[in-house]
C-alpha cells in the first residue's frame, strides 16, 4: 500500500522543489526541471499509461501553481510520460532508455517553450539554443540519479502486474 503512494509523494516533493525551494536559493537558467525528469523516469518504469497519468497530474499542478499558460506543462509532461513509456516498451538497454528519456524530455520541453515564445511575438534570447544543449547534458546526469532512486523505490518486479 505504501509502495503505491510513494511515486505520488515523490512527484509532490519534486513539484515543491521546483516551484518553492530551488528558486529561492539558485537563480540559474541551467537548473534542471526535476518534475519533468521524474515524469520521464515514471514513464520509463511504469510504461505509457503510468507515465501519462503522472505527467498530466504533475503538469496540471505546475500550471496551476506557477501560472504558466494553462495547459502548456500538462501537454508537454503528458507527452513526455507517454514517450518515455513508449521507449520502455521497446525493450532497449536501460542506459539507452535513460539517455533517450532524459535528453528527449528536456528537448521537448525547451522546444515547446521556444515555439510558445515565437507564437507570442517575442524573440527568444540568442543564447537559448546553447542553454538548451547544456541543460540537456545537466538534466541527463539528474535523470540517472532520479531514475535510480525511483527504480529502487518502486521495484517493478515487485508490482502485482509486472511482466515477469
Coordinates of N, CA and C in Angstrom, one line a residue:
X1 N 0.8 -1.2 0.0 CA 0.0 0.0 0.0 C 0.9 1.3 0.0
X2 N 1.9 1.3 0.9 CA 2.7 2.4 0.9 C 3.6 2.6 -0.3
X3 N 4.0 1.4 -0.9 CA 4.8 1.5 -2.1 C 4.0 2.1 -3.3
X4 N 2.7 2.0 -3.3 CA 1.9 2.6 -4.4 C 1.8 4.1 -4.2
X5 N 1.8 4.6 -3.0 CA 1.7 6.0 -2.7 C 3.0 6.7 -2.9
X6 N 4.1 6.0 -2.8 CA 5.4 6.7 -2.9 C 5.7 7.4 -4.2
X7 N 5.3 7.0 -5.3 CA 5.5 7.8 -6.5 C 4.8 9.1 -6.5
X8 N 3.6 9.1 -6.0 CA 2.8 10.3 -5.9 C 3.4 11.3 -4.9
X9 N 3.9 10.8 -3.8 CA 4.6 11.6 -2.8 C 5.9 12.2 -3.4
X10 N 6.6 11.3 -4.1 CA 7.9 11.8 -4.8 C 7.6 12.9 -5.8
X11 N 6.5 12.8 -6.5 CA 6.1 13.8 -7.5 C 5.7 15.1 -6.8
X12 N 5.0 15.0 -5.7 CA 4.6 16.2 -5.0 C 5.9 16.9 -4.4
X13 N 6.8 16.1 -3.9 CA 8.1 16.7 -3.5 C 8.9 17.4 -4.6
X14 N 8.9 16.8 -5.7 CA 9.6 17.4 -6.9 C 9.0 18.7 -7.3
X15 N 7.6 18.7 -7.3 CA 6.9 19.9 -7.7 C 7.2 21.0 -6.7
X16 N 7.2 20.7 -5.4 CA 7.5 21.6 -4.4 C 9.0 22.1 -4.5
X17 N 9.9 21.2 -4.8 CA 11.3 21.6 -5.0 C 11.5 22.5 -6.2
X18 N 10.8 22.2 -7.3 CA 10.9 23.1 -8.5 C 10.3 24.5 -8.3
X19 N 9.2 24.5 -7.6 CA 8.4 25.8 -7.5 C 8.8 26.6 -6.4
X20 N 9.0 26.0 -5.2 CA 9.2 26.8 -4.0 C 10.6 26.9 -3.4
X21 N 11.3 25.8 -3.5 CA 12.6 25.7 -2.7 C 13.8 26.1 -3.6
X22 N 14.0 25.5 -4.7 CA 15.2 25.9 -5.5 C 15.2 27.3 -6.0
X23 N 14.1 27.9 -6.5 CA 14.2 29.3 -6.9 C 14.6 30.3 -5.9
X24 N 14.4 29.9 -4.6 CA 14.9 30.8 -3.5 C 16.4 30.8 -3.3
X25 N 17.0 29.7 -3.7 CA 18.5 29.6 -3.5 C 19.3 29.7 -4.8
X26 N 18.8 29.2 -5.9 CA 19.6 29.2 -7.1 C 18.8 30.0 -8.2
X27 N 19.5 30.9 -8.8 CA 19.0 31.7 -9.9 C 19.8 31.4 -11.2
X28 N 19.5 30.3 -11.8 CA 20.2 29.9 -13.0 C 19.3 29.3 -14.0
X29 N 19.5 29.6 -15.3 CA 18.7 29.1 -16.3 C 19.1 27.6 -16.6
X30 N 20.2 27.1 -16.1 CA 20.6 25.8 -16.3 C 20.1 24.8 -15.2
X31 N 19.3 25.3 -14.4 CA 18.7 24.4 -13.3 C 17.8 23.4 -13.9
X32 N 18.0 22.1 -13.7 CA 17.1 21.1 -14.3 C 15.7 21.1 -13.7
X33 N 14.8 20.7 -14.5 CA 13.4 20.6 -14.1 C 13.2 19.2 -13.5
X34 N 13.2 19.1 -12.2 CA 13.1 17.8 -11.6 C 11.8 17.2 -11.7
X35 N 10.7 17.9 -11.8 CA 9.4 17.4 -12.0 C 9.3 16.7 -13.4
X36 N 9.9 17.3 -14.4 CA 9.9 16.8 -15.8 C 10.7 15.5 -15.8
X37 N 11.9 15.5 -15.1 CA 12.7 14.3 -15.1 C 12.1 13.2 -14.3
X38 N 11.3 13.5 -13.3 CA 10.6 12.5 -12.5 C 9.5 11.9 -13.4
X39 N 8.8 12.7 -14.2 CA 7.8 12.2 -15.1 C 8.4 11.3 -16.1
X40 N 9.6 11.6 -16.6 CA 10.3 10.8 -17.6 C 10.7 9.5 -16.9
X41 N 11.2 9.5 -15.7 CA 11.5 8.3 -15.0 C 10.3 7.4 -14.7
X42 N 9.2 8.0 -14.4 CA 8.0 7.3 -14.2 C 7.5 6.6 -15.4
X43 N 7.6 7.3 -16.6 CA 7.3 6.7 -17.8 C 8.2 5.5 -18.2
X44 N 9.5 5.6 -17.9 CA 10.4 4.5 -18.2 C 10.1 3.3 -17.3
X45 N 9.7 3.6 -16.0 CA 9.5 2.5 -15.1 C 8.1 1.9 -15.2
X46 N 7.1 2.7 -15.3 CA 5.7 2.3 -15.3 C 5.0 2.1 -16.6
X47 N 5.7 2.5 -17.7 CA 5.1 2.4 -19.0 C 4.3 3.6 -19.5
X48 N 3.6 3.4 -20.6 CA 2.8 4.6 -21.2 C 1.7 5.1 -20.3
X49 N 0.9 4.2 -19.8 CA -0.3 4.7 -19.0 C 0.2 5.3 -17.7
X50 N 1.1 4.7 -17.0 CA 1.6 5.3 -15.8 C 2.3 6.6 -16.1
X51 N 3.1 6.7 -17.1 CA 3.8 7.9 -17.5 C 2.8 9.1 -17.8
X52 N 1.8 8.8 -18.6 CA 0.8 9.8 -19.0 C 0.1 10.3 -17.7
X53 N -0.3 9.4 -16.9 CA -1.1 9.7 -15.7 C -0.2 10.7 -14.8
X54 N 1.0 10.3 -14.5 CA 1.9 11.1 -13.7 C 2.2 12.4 -14.4
X55 N 2.4 12.4 -15.7 CA 2.7 13.6 -16.5 C 1.6 14.6 -16.5
X56 N 0.4 14.1 -16.7 CA -0.8 15.1 -16.7 C -1.0 15.7 -15.4
X57 N -1.0 14.8 -14.3 CA -1.2 15.4 -13.0 C -0.1 16.3 -12.6
X58 N 1.1 16.0 -12.8 CA 2.2 16.9 -12.5 C 2.2 18.2 -13.3
X59 N 1.9 18.1 -14.6 CA 1.8 19.3 -15.4 C 0.7 20.2 -15.0
X60 N -0.5 19.6 -14.7 CA -1.6 20.4 -14.3 C -1.3 21.1 -13.0
X61 N -0.7 20.4 -12.0 CA -0.4 21.1 -10.7 C 0.7 22.2 -11.0
X62 N 1.6 22.0 -11.9 CA 2.6 23.0 -12.1 C 1.9 24.2 -12.8
X63 N 1.0 23.9 -13.8 CA 0.3 25.0 -14.4 C -0.5 25.9 -13.5
X64 N -1.2 25.2 -12.5 CA -2.0 25.9 -11.6 C -1.1 26.7 -10.6
X65 N 0.0 26.1 -10.1 CA 0.8 26.7 -9.1 C 1.7 27.9 -9.6
X66 N 2.2 27.7 -10.8 CA 3.1 28.7 -11.4 C 2.4 29.8 -12.1
X67 N 1.3 29.5 -12.8 CA 0.6 30.5 -13.6 C 1.2 30.6 -15.0
X68 N 1.8 29.5 -15.5 CA 2.2 29.5 -16.9 C 1.0 29.4 -17.8
X69 N 1.1 29.5 -19.1 CA 0.0 29.4 -19.9 C -0.7 28.0 -19.6
X70 N -2.0 28.1 -19.4 CA -2.7 26.9 -18.9 C -2.6 25.8 -19.9
X71 N -2.2 24.7 -19.5 CA -2.1 23.5 -20.4 C -0.7 23.3 -21.0
X72 N 0.2 24.2 -20.9 CA 1.5 24.0 -21.5 C 2.3 22.9 -20.8
X73 N 2.4 23.0 -19.5 CA 3.1 21.9 -18.8 C 2.3 20.6 -18.8
X74 N 1.0 20.7 -18.8 CA 0.2 19.5 -18.8 C 0.4 18.7 -20.1
X75 N 0.4 19.4 -21.2 CA 0.6 18.7 -22.5 C 2.0 18.2 -22.7
X76 N 3.0 19.0 -22.3 CA 4.4 18.6 -22.5 C 4.8 17.4 -21.6
X77 N 4.3 17.5 -20.3 CA 4.7 16.4 -19.4 C 3.9 15.2 -19.7
X78 N 2.6 15.3 -20.2 CA 1.9 14.1 -20.6 C 2.6 13.4 -21.8
X79 N 3.0 14.2 -22.8 CA 3.7 13.7 -23.9 C 5.1 13.0 -23.5
X80 N 5.7 13.7 -22.5 CA 7.0 13.1 -22.0 C 6.7 11.8 -21.4
X81 N 5.7 11.7 -20.5 CA 5.4 10.4 -19.9 C 5.0 9.3 -20.9
X82 N 4.2 9.7 -21.9 CA 3.9 8.7 -22.9 C 5.1 8.3 -23.7
X83 N 5.9 9.3 -24.1 CA 7.1 9.0 -25.0 C 8.1 8.1 -24.2
X84 N 8.3 8.4 -23.0 CA 9.2 7.5 -22.2 C 8.6 6.1 -22.0
X85 N 7.3 6.0 -21.8 CA 6.7 4.7 -21.7 C 6.8 4.0 -23.0
X86 N 6.7 4.7 -24.1 CA 6.8 4.0 -25.4 C 8.2 3.5 -25.6
X87 N 9.2 4.3 -25.1 CA 10.6 3.9 -25.2 C 10.9 2.6 -24.4
X88 N 10.3 2.6 -23.2 CA 10.5 1.4 -22.3 C 9.8 0.2 -22.8
X89 N 8.7 0.3 -23.6 CA 8.0 -0.8 -24.2 C 8.8 -1.4 -25.3
X90 N 9.8 -0.7 -25.9 CA 10.6 -1.2 -27.0 C 11.7 -2.1 -26.5
X91 N 11.9 -2.2 -25.2 CA 12.9 -3.0 -24.5 C 14.4 -2.7 -25.0
X92 N 14.7 -1.4 -25.0 CA 16.0 -1.0 -25.2 C 16.9 -1.4 -24.0
X93 N 18.2 -1.2 -24.1 CA 19.0 -1.3 -23.0 C 18.7 -0.2 -22.0
X94 N 18.9 -0.4 -20.7 CA 18.5 0.5 -19.7 C 19.2 1.9 -19.9
X95 N 20.5 1.9 -20.1 CA 21.2 3.1 -20.3 C 20.8 3.9 -21.5
X96 N 20.3 3.2 -22.6 CA 19.8 3.9 -23.7 C 18.4 4.5 -23.5
X97 N 17.6 3.8 -22.7 CA 16.3 4.3 -22.3 C 16.5 5.6 -21.5
X98 N 17.4 5.6 -20.5 CA 17.6 6.8 -19.7 C 18.1 7.9 -20.6
X99 N 19.0 7.6 -21.5 CA 19.6 8.7 -22.4 C 18.5 9.3 -23.2
X100 N 17.7 8.4 -23.9 CA 16.6 8.9 -24.8 C 15.6 9.6 -24.0
X101 N 15.2 9.1 -22.8 CA 14.2 9.7 -22.0 C 14.6 11.0 -21.4
X102 N 15.8 11.1 -20.9 CA 16.2 12.3 -20.2 C 16.5 13.5 -21.2
X103 N 17.2 13.2 -22.3 CA 17.5 14.2 -23.2 C 16.3 14.6 -24.1
X104 N 15.5 13.6 -24.4 CA 14.3 13.8 -25.2 C 13.3 14.7 -24.5
X105 N 13.1 14.4 -23.2 CA 12.1 15.2 -22.4 C 12.6 16.7 -22.3
X106 N 13.8 16.9 -22.1 CA 14.3 18.3 -22.0 C 14.2 19.0 -23.3
X107 N 14.6 18.3 -24.4 CA 14.5 18.9 -25.7 C 13.0 19.2 -26.1
X108 N 12.1 18.3 -25.7 CA 10.7 18.6 -26.0 C 10.2 19.8 -25.2
X109 N 10.5 19.8 -23.9 CA 10.1 20.9 -23.0 C 10.7 22.3 -23.5
X110 N 11.9 22.3 -23.8 CA 12.5 23.6 -24.3 C 12.0 24.0 -25.6
X111 N 11.8 23.0 -26.5 CA 11.2 23.3 -27.8 C 9.8 23.8 -27.8
X112 N 9.0 23.3 -26.8 CA 7.7 23.8 -26.7 C 7.7 25.3 -26.2
X113 N 8.6 25.6 -25.3 CA 8.7 27.0 -24.8 C 9.2 27.9 -25.9
X114 N 10.2 27.5 -26.7 CA 10.6 28.3 -27.8 C 9.5 28.6 -28.8
X115 N 8.7 27.6 -29.1 CA 7.6 27.8 -30.0 C 6.6 28.7 -29.4
X116 N 6.3 28.6 -28.1 CA 5.4 29.5 -27.4 C 5.9 30.9 -27.5
X117 N 7.2 31.1 -27.3 CA 7.7 32.5 -27.3 C 7.6 33.1 -28.7
X118 N 7.9 32.3 -29.7 CA 7.7 32.8 -31.1 C 6.2 33.1 -31.4
X119 N 5.3 32.3 -30.9 CA 3.9 32.5 -31.2 C 3.4 33.8 -30.5
X120 N 4.0 34.1 -29.4 CA 3.5 35.4 -28.7 C 4.1 36.6 -29.3
X121 N 5.0 36.5 -30.3 CA 5.6 37.6 -31.0 C 6.9 38.1 -30.4
X122 N 7.3 37.5 -29.3 CA 8.6 37.8 -28.7 C 9.7 37.1 -29.4
X123 N 10.9 37.5 -29.2 CA 12.1 36.9 -29.7 C 12.9 36.2 -28.6
X124 N 13.1 34.9 -28.7 CA 13.9 34.2 -27.7 C 15.3 34.8 -27.6
X125 N 15.9 34.6 -26.5 CA 17.3 35.1 -26.3 C 18.2 34.3 -27.3
X126 N 19.3 35.0 -27.7 CA 20.2 34.4 -28.7 C 20.9 33.2 -28.1
X127 N 21.0 33.1 -26.8 CA 21.7 32.0 -26.2 C 20.8 30.9 -25.8
X128 N 19.5 30.9 -26.3 CA 18.5 29.9 -25.9 C 19.0 28.5 -26.4
X129 N 19.5 28.4 -27.6 CA 20.0 27.1 -28.1 C 21.1 26.5 -27.3
X130 N 22.1 27.4 -27.0 CA 23.2 26.9 -26.2 C 22.8 26.5 -24.8
X131 N 21.9 27.2 -24.2 CA 21.4 26.8 -22.9 C 20.6 25.5 -22.9
X132 N 19.9 25.3 -24.0 CA 19.2 24.0 -24.2 C 20.1 22.9 -24.2
X133 N 21.2 23.0 -24.9 CA 22.2 21.9 -25.0 C 22.8 21.6 -23.6
X134 N 23.2 22.7 -23.0 CA 23.8 22.5 -21.6 C 22.8 21.9 -20.6
X135 N 21.5 22.4 -20.7 CA 20.5 21.9 -19.8 C 20.2 20.5 -20.1
X136 N 20.3 20.0 -21.4 CA 20.1 18.6 -21.7 C 21.2 17.8 -21.1
X137 N 22.4 18.2 -21.1 CA 23.5 17.5 -20.5 C 23.4 17.4 -19.0
X138 N 23.1 18.5 -18.4 CA 22.9 18.6 -16.9 C 21.8 17.7 -16.5
X139 N 20.7 17.8 -17.2 CA 19.5 17.0 -16.9 C 19.7 15.5 -17.1
X140 N 20.6 15.2 -18.0 CA 20.9 13.7 -18.2 C 21.5 13.1 -16.9
X141 N 22.4 13.9 -16.3 CA 23.0 13.4 -15.0 C 22.0 13.3 -13.9
X142 N 21.1 14.3 -13.9 CA 20.0 14.3 -12.9 C 19.0 13.2 -13.2
X143 N 18.8 12.9 -14.4 CA 17.8 11.8 -14.8 C 18.4 10.4 -14.3
X144 N 19.7 10.2 -14.4 CA 20.3 9.0 -14.0 C 20.0 8.8 -12.5
X145 N 20.2 9.8 -11.7 CA 20.0 9.8 -10.3 C 18.5 9.5 -9.9
X146 N 17.7 10.3 -10.6 CA 16.2 10.2 -10.3 C 15.7 8.8 -10.7
X147 N 16.1 8.3 -11.9 CA 15.7 7.0 -12.3 C 16.1 5.9 -11.3
X148 N 17.4 6.0 -10.9 CA 17.9 5.0 -10.0 C 17.1 5.0 -8.6
X149 N 16.8 6.2 -8.1 CA 16.1 6.3 -6.9 C 14.7 5.8 -7.0
X150 N 14.0 6.2 -8.1 CA 12.6 5.8 -8.3 C 12.5 4.3 -8.6
X151 N 13.5 3.7 -9.3 CA 13.5 2.3 -9.6 C 13.7 1.5 -8.3
X152 N 14.5 2.0 -7.4 CA 14.8 1.4 -6.1 C 13.5 1.5 -5.3
X153 N 12.8 2.6 -5.3 CA 11.6 2.8 -4.5 C 10.5 1.9 -5.0
X154 N 10.2 1.9 -6.3 CA 9.1 1.2 -6.9 C 9.3 -0.3 -7.1
X155 N 10.5 -0.7 -7.6 CA 10.8 -2.1 -7.9 C 9.7 -2.7 -8.8
X156 N 9.8 -2.5 -10.1 CA 8.8 -3.1 -11.0 C 8.5 -4.6 -10.8
X157 N 9.5 -5.3 -10.5 CA 9.4 -6.7 -10.3 C 8.5 -7.1 -9.1
X158 N 8.4 -6.2 -8.2 CA 7.5 -6.4 -7.0 C 6.1 -6.0 -7.2
X159 N 5.8 -5.3 -8.3 CA 4.4 -4.9 -8.6 C 3.6 -6.1 -9.0
X160 N 2.3 -6.0 -8.7 CA 1.4 -7.1 -9.0 C 1.3 -7.5 -10.4
X161 N 1.2 -6.5 -11.3 CA 1.0 -6.7 -12.7 C 2.3 -6.6 -13.6
X162 N 3.4 -6.7 -12.9 CA 4.7 -6.5 -13.7 C 4.9 -7.7 -14.5
X163 N 5.6 -7.5 -15.6 CA 6.0 -8.6 -16.5 C 7.1 -9.4 -15.9
X164 N 7.0 -10.7 -15.8 CA 8.0 -11.5 -15.1 C 8.7 -12.3 -16.1

